[in-house]
Coordinates of N, CA, C and O in Angstrom, one line a residue:
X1 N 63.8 102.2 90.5 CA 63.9 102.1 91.9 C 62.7 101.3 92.4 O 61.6 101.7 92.1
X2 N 62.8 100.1 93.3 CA 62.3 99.5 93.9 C 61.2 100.3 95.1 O 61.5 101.4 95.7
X3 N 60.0 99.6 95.2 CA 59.3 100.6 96.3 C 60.2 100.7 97.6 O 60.1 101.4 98.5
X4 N 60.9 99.8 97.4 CA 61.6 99.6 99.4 C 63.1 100.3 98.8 O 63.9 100.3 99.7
X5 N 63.4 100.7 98.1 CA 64.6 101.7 98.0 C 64.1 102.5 98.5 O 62.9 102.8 98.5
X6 N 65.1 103.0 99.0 CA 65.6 104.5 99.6 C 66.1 105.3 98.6 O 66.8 104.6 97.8
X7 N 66.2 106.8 98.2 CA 67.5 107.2 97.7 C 68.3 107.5 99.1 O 67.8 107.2 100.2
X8 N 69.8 108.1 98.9 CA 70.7 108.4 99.6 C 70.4 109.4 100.2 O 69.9 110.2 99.3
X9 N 70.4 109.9 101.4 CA 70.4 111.4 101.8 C 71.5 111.9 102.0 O 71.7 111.4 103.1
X10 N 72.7 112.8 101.6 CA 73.8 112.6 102.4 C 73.7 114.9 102.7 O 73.3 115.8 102.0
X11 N 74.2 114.8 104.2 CA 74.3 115.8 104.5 C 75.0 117.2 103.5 O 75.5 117.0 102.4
X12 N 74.8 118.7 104.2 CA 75.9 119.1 103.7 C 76.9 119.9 104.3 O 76.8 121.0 104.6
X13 N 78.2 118.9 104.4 CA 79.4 118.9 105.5 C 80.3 119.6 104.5 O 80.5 119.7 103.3
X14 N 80.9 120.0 105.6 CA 82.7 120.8 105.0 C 83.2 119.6 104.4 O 82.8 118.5 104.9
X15 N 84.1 119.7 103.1 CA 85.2 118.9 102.7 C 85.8 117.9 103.6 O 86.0 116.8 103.3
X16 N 86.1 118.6 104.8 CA 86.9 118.3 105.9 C 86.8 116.6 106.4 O 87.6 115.7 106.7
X17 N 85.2 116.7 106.4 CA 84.9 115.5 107.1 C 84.9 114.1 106.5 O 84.7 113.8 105.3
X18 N 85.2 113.1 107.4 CA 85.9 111.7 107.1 C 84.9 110.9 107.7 O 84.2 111.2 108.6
X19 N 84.8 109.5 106.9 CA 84.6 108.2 107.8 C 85.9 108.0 108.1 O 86.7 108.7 107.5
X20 N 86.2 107.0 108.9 CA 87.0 106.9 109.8 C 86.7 105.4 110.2 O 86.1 105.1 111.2
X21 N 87.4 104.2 108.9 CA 87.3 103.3 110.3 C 88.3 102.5 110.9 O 89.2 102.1 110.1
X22 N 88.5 102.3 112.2 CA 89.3 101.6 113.0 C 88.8 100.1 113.6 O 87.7 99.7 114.1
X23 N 90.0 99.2 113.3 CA 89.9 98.3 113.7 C 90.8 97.4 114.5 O 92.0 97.3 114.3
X24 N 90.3 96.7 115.4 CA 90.9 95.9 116.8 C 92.3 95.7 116.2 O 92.2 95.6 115.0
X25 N 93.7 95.7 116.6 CA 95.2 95.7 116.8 C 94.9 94.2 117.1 O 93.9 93.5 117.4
X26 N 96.5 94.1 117.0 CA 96.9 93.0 117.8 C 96.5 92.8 119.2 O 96.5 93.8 119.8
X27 N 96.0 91.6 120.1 CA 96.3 91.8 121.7 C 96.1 90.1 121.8 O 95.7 89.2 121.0
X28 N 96.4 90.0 122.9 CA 96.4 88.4 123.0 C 95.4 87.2 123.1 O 95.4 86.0 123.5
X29 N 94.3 88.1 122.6 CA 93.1 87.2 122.5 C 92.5 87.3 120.9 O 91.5 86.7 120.6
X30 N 93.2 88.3 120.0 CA 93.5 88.6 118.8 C 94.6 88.4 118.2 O 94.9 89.2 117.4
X31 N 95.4 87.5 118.2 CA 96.9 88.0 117.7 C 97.1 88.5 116.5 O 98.2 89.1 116.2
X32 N 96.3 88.5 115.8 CA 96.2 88.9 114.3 C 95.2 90.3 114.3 O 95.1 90.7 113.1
X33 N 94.7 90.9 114.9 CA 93.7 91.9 114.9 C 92.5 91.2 115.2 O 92.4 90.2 115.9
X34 N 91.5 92.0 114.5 CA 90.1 91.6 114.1 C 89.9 92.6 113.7 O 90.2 93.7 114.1
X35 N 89.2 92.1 112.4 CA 88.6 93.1 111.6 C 87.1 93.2 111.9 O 86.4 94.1 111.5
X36 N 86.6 92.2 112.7 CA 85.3 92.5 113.9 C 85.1 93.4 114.3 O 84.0 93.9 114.0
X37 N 85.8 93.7 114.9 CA 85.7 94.7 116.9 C 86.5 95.9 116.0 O 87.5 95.8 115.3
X38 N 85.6 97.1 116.4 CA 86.2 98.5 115.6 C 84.9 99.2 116.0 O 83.9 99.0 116.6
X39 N 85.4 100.3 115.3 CA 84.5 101.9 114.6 C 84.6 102.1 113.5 O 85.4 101.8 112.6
X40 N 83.4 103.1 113.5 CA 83.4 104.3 112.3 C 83.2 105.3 112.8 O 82.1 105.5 113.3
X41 N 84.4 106.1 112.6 CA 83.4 107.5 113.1 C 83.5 108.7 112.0 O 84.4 108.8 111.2
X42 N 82.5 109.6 112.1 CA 82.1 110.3 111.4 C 83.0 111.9 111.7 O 82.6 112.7 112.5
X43 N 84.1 112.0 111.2 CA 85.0 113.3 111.9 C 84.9 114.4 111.2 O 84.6 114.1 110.0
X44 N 85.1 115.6 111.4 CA 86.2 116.3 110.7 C 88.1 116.5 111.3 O 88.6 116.7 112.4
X45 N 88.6 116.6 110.1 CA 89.9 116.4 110.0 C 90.5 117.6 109.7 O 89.9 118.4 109.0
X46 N 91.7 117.7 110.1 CA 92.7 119.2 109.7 C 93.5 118.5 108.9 O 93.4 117.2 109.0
X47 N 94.3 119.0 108.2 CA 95.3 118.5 107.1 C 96.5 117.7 107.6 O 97.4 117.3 106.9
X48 N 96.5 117.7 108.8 CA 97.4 116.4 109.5 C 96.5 115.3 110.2 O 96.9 114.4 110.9
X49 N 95.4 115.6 109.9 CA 94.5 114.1 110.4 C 93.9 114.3 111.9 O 93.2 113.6 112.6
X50 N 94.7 115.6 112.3 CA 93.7 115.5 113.7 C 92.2 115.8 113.8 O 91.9 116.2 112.7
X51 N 91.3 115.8 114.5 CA 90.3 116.1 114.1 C 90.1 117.6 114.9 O 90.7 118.0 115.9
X52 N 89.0 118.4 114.2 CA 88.9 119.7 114.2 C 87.9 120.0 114.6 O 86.8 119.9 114.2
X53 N 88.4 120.8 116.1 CA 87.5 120.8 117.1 C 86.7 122.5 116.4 O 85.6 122.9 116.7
X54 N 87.2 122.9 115.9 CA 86.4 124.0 115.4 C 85.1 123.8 114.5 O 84.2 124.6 114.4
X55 N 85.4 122.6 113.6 CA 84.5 121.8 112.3 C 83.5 121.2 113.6 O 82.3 121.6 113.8
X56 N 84.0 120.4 114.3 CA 83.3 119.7 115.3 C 82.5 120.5 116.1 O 81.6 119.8 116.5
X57 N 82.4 121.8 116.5 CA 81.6 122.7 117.3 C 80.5 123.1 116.6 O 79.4 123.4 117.1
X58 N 80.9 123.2 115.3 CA 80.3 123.7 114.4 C 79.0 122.6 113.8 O 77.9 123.0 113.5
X59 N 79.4 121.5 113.7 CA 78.6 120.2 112.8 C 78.7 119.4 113.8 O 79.2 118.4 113.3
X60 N 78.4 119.3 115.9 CA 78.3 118.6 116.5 C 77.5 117.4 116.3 O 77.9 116.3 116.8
X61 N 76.2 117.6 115.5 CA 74.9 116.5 115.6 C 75.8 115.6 114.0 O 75.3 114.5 113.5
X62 N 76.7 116.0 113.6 CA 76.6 115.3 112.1 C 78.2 114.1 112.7 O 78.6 113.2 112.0
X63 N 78.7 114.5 114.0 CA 79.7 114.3 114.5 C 79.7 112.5 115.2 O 79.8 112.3 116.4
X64 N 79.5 111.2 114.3 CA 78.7 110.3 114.9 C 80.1 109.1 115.1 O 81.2 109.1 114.8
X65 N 79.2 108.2 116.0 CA 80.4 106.6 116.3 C 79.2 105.8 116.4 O 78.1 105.9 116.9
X66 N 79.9 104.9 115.4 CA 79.5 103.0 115.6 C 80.3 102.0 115.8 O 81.2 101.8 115.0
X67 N 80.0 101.3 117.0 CA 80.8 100.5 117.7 C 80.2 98.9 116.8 O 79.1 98.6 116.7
X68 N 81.1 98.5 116.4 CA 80.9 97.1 115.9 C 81.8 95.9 116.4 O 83.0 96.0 116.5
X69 N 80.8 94.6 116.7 CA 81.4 94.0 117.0 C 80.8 92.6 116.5 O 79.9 92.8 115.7
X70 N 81.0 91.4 116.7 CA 80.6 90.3 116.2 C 79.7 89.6 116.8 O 80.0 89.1 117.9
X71 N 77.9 89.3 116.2 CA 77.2 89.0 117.5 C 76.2 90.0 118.0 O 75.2 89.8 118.7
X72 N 76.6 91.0 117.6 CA 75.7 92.3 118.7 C 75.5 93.2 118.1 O 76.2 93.9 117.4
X73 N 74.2 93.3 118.3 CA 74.0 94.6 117.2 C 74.4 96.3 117.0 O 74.1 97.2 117.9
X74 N 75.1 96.6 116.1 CA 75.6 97.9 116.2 C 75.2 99.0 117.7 O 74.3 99.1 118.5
X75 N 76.6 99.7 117.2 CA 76.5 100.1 118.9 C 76.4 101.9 118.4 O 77.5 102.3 118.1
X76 N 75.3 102.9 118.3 CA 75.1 104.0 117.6 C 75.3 105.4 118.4 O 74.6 105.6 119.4
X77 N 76.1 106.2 118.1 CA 76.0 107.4 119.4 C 77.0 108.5 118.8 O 77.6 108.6 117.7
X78 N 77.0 109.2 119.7 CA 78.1 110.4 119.1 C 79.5 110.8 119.7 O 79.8 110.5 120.8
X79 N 80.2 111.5 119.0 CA 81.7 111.8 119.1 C 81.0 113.3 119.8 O 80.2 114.1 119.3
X80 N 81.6 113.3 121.2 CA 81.7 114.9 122.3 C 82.4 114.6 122.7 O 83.0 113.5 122.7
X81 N 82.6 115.8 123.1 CA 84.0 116.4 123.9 C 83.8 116.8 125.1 O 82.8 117.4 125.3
X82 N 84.8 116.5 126.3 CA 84.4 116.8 127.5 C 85.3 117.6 128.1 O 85.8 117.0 129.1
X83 N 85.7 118.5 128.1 CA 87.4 119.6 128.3 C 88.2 118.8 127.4 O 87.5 118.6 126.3
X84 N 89.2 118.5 127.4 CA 90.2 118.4 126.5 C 90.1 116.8 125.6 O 90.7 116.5 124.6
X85 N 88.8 116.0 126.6 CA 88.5 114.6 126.2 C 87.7 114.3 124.9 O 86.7 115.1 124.7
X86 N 88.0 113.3 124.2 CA 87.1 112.9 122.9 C 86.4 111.7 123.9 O 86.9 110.8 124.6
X87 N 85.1 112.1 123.9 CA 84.2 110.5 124.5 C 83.3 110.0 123.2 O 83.0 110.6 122.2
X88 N 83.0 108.9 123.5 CA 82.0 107.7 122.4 C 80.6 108.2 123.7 O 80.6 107.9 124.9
X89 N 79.5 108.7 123.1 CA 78.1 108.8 124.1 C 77.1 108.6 123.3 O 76.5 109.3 122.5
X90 N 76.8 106.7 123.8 CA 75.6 106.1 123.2 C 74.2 106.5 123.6 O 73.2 106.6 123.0
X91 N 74.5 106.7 124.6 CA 72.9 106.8 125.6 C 72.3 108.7 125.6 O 72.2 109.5 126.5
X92 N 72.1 108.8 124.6 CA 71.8 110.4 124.5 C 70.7 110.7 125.7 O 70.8 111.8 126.2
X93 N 69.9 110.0 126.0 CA 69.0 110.1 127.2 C 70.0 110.3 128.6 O 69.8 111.1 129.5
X94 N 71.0 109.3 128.6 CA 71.5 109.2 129.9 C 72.9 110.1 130.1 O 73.4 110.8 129.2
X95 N 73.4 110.1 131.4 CA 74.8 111.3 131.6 C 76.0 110.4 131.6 O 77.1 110.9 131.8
X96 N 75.8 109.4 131.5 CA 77.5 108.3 131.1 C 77.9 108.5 129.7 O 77.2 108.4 128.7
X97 N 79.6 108.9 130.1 CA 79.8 108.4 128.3 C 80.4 106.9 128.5 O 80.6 106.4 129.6
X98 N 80.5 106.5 127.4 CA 80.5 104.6 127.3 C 81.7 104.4 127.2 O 82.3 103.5 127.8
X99 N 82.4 105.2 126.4 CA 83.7 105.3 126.1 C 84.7 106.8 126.0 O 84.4 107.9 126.1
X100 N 86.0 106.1 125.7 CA 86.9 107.5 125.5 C 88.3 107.5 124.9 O 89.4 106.9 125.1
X101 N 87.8 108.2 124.3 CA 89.6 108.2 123.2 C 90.7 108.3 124.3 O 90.7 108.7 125.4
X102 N 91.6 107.9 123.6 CA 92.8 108.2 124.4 C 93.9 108.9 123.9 O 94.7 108.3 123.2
X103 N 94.0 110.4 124.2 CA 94.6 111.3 124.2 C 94.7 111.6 122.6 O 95.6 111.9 121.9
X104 N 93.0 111.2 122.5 CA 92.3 111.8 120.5 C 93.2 113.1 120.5 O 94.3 113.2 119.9
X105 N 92.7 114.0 121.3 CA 93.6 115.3 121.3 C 94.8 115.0 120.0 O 94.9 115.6 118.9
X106 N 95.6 114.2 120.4 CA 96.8 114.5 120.1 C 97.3 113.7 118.6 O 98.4 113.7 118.0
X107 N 95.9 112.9 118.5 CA 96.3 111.4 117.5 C 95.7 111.9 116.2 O 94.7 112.5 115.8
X108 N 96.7 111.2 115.6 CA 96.5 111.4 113.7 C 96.0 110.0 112.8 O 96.6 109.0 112.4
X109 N 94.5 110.5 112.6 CA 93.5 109.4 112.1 C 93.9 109.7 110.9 O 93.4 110.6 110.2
X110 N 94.9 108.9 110.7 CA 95.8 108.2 109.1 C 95.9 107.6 108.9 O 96.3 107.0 109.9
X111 N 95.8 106.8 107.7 CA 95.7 105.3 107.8 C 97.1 104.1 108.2 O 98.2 104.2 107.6
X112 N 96.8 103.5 108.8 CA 98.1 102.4 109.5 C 98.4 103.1 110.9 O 99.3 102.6 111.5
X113 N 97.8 104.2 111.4 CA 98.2 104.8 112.6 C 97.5 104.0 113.9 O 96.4 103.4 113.7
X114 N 97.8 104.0 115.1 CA 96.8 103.3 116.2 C 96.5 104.4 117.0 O 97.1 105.4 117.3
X115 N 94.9 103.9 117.3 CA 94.7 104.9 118.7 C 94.0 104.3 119.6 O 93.1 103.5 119.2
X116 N 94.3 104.5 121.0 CA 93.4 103.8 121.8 C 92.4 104.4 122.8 O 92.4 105.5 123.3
X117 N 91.4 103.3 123.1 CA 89.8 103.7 123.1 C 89.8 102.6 124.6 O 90.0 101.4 124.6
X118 N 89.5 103.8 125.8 CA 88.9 103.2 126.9 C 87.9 103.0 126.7 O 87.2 103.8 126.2
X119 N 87.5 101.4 127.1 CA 86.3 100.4 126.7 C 86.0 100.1 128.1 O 86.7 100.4 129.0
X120 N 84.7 99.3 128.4 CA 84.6 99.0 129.4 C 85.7 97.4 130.1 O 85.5 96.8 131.2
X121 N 86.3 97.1 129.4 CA 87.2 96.5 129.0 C 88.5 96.4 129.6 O 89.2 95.6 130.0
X122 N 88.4 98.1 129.2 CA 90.1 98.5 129.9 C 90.3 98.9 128.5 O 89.5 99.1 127.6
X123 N 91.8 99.2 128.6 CA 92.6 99.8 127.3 C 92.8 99.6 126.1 O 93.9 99.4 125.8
X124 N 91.8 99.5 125.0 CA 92.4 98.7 123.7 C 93.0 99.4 122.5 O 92.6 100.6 122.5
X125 N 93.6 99.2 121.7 CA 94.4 99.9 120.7 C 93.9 99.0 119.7 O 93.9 97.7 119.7
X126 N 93.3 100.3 118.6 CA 92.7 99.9 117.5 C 93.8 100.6 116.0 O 94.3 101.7 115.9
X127 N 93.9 99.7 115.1 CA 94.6 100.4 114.0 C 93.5 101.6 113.1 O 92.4 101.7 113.7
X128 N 93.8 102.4 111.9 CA 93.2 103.2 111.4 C 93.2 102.5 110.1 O 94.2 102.8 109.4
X129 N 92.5 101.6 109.6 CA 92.3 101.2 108.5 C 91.9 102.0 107.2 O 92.6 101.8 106.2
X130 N 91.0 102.8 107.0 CA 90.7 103.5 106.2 C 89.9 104.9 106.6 O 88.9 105.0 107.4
X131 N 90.4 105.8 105.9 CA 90.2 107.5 106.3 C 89.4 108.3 104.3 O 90.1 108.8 103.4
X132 N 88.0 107.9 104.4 CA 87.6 108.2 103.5 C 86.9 109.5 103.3 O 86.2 109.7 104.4
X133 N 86.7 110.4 102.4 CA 85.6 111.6 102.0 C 84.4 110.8 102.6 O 84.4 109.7 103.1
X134 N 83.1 111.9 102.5 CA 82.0 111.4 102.5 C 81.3 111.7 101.4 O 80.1 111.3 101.3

């Protein structure tokens, strides 16, 4: 090991939990996607792919999102919940969330499935590319 290596640290999470990444769908300034413009987020999952708000209460701080895009440097913050809502909240200092699932509640992070994420943007629909262990 190199002096400037790191070893790995990796937490210790239920089974349950997934990376998660999603990336930009089709839309007309994409027609082909982008494999640019996406997430990763850090979940836990129930055996249908929803995610599990009981795992999630439990392992809030391990509960994370990165917004990537091309150009700009990673975008770092966490997966809360606000009543029934999944939000993206970068600014842990401040009381805005940046973003927000759209109707996560209900959506199954499987791979080839879409879910869409109010941006500042407006509405975009991202595919589920890969749903990995940690």
């Amino acid at each position: 090991m190199s002096q400037h290596s790191q070893p790995t640290v990796k937490l210790a999470l239920p089974r349950q939990f997934r990376e998660i990444r999603l990336e930009l769908a089709r839309e007309p300034d994409h027609p082909a996607g982008s494999r640019q413009h996406g997430y990763r987020l850090i979940a836990p999952l129930d055996a249908e792919g929803h995610i599990d708000v009981h795992l999630w209460e439990l392992h809030r701080v391990a509960c994370r999102v990165v917004r990537f895009r091309p150009g700009e440097d990673d975008e770092v913050g966490h997966l809360i919940r606000r009543g029934a809502h999944w939000v993206f909240h970068y600014d842990i200092m401040g009381s805005d969330d940046d973003e927000s699932g759209y109707r996560f509640s209900d959506e199954r992070f499987v791979v080839g499935e879409y879910v869409s994420i109010h941006e500042v943007e407006g509405l975009r629909t991202f595919q589920v590319t890969s749903v990995e262990h940690l």
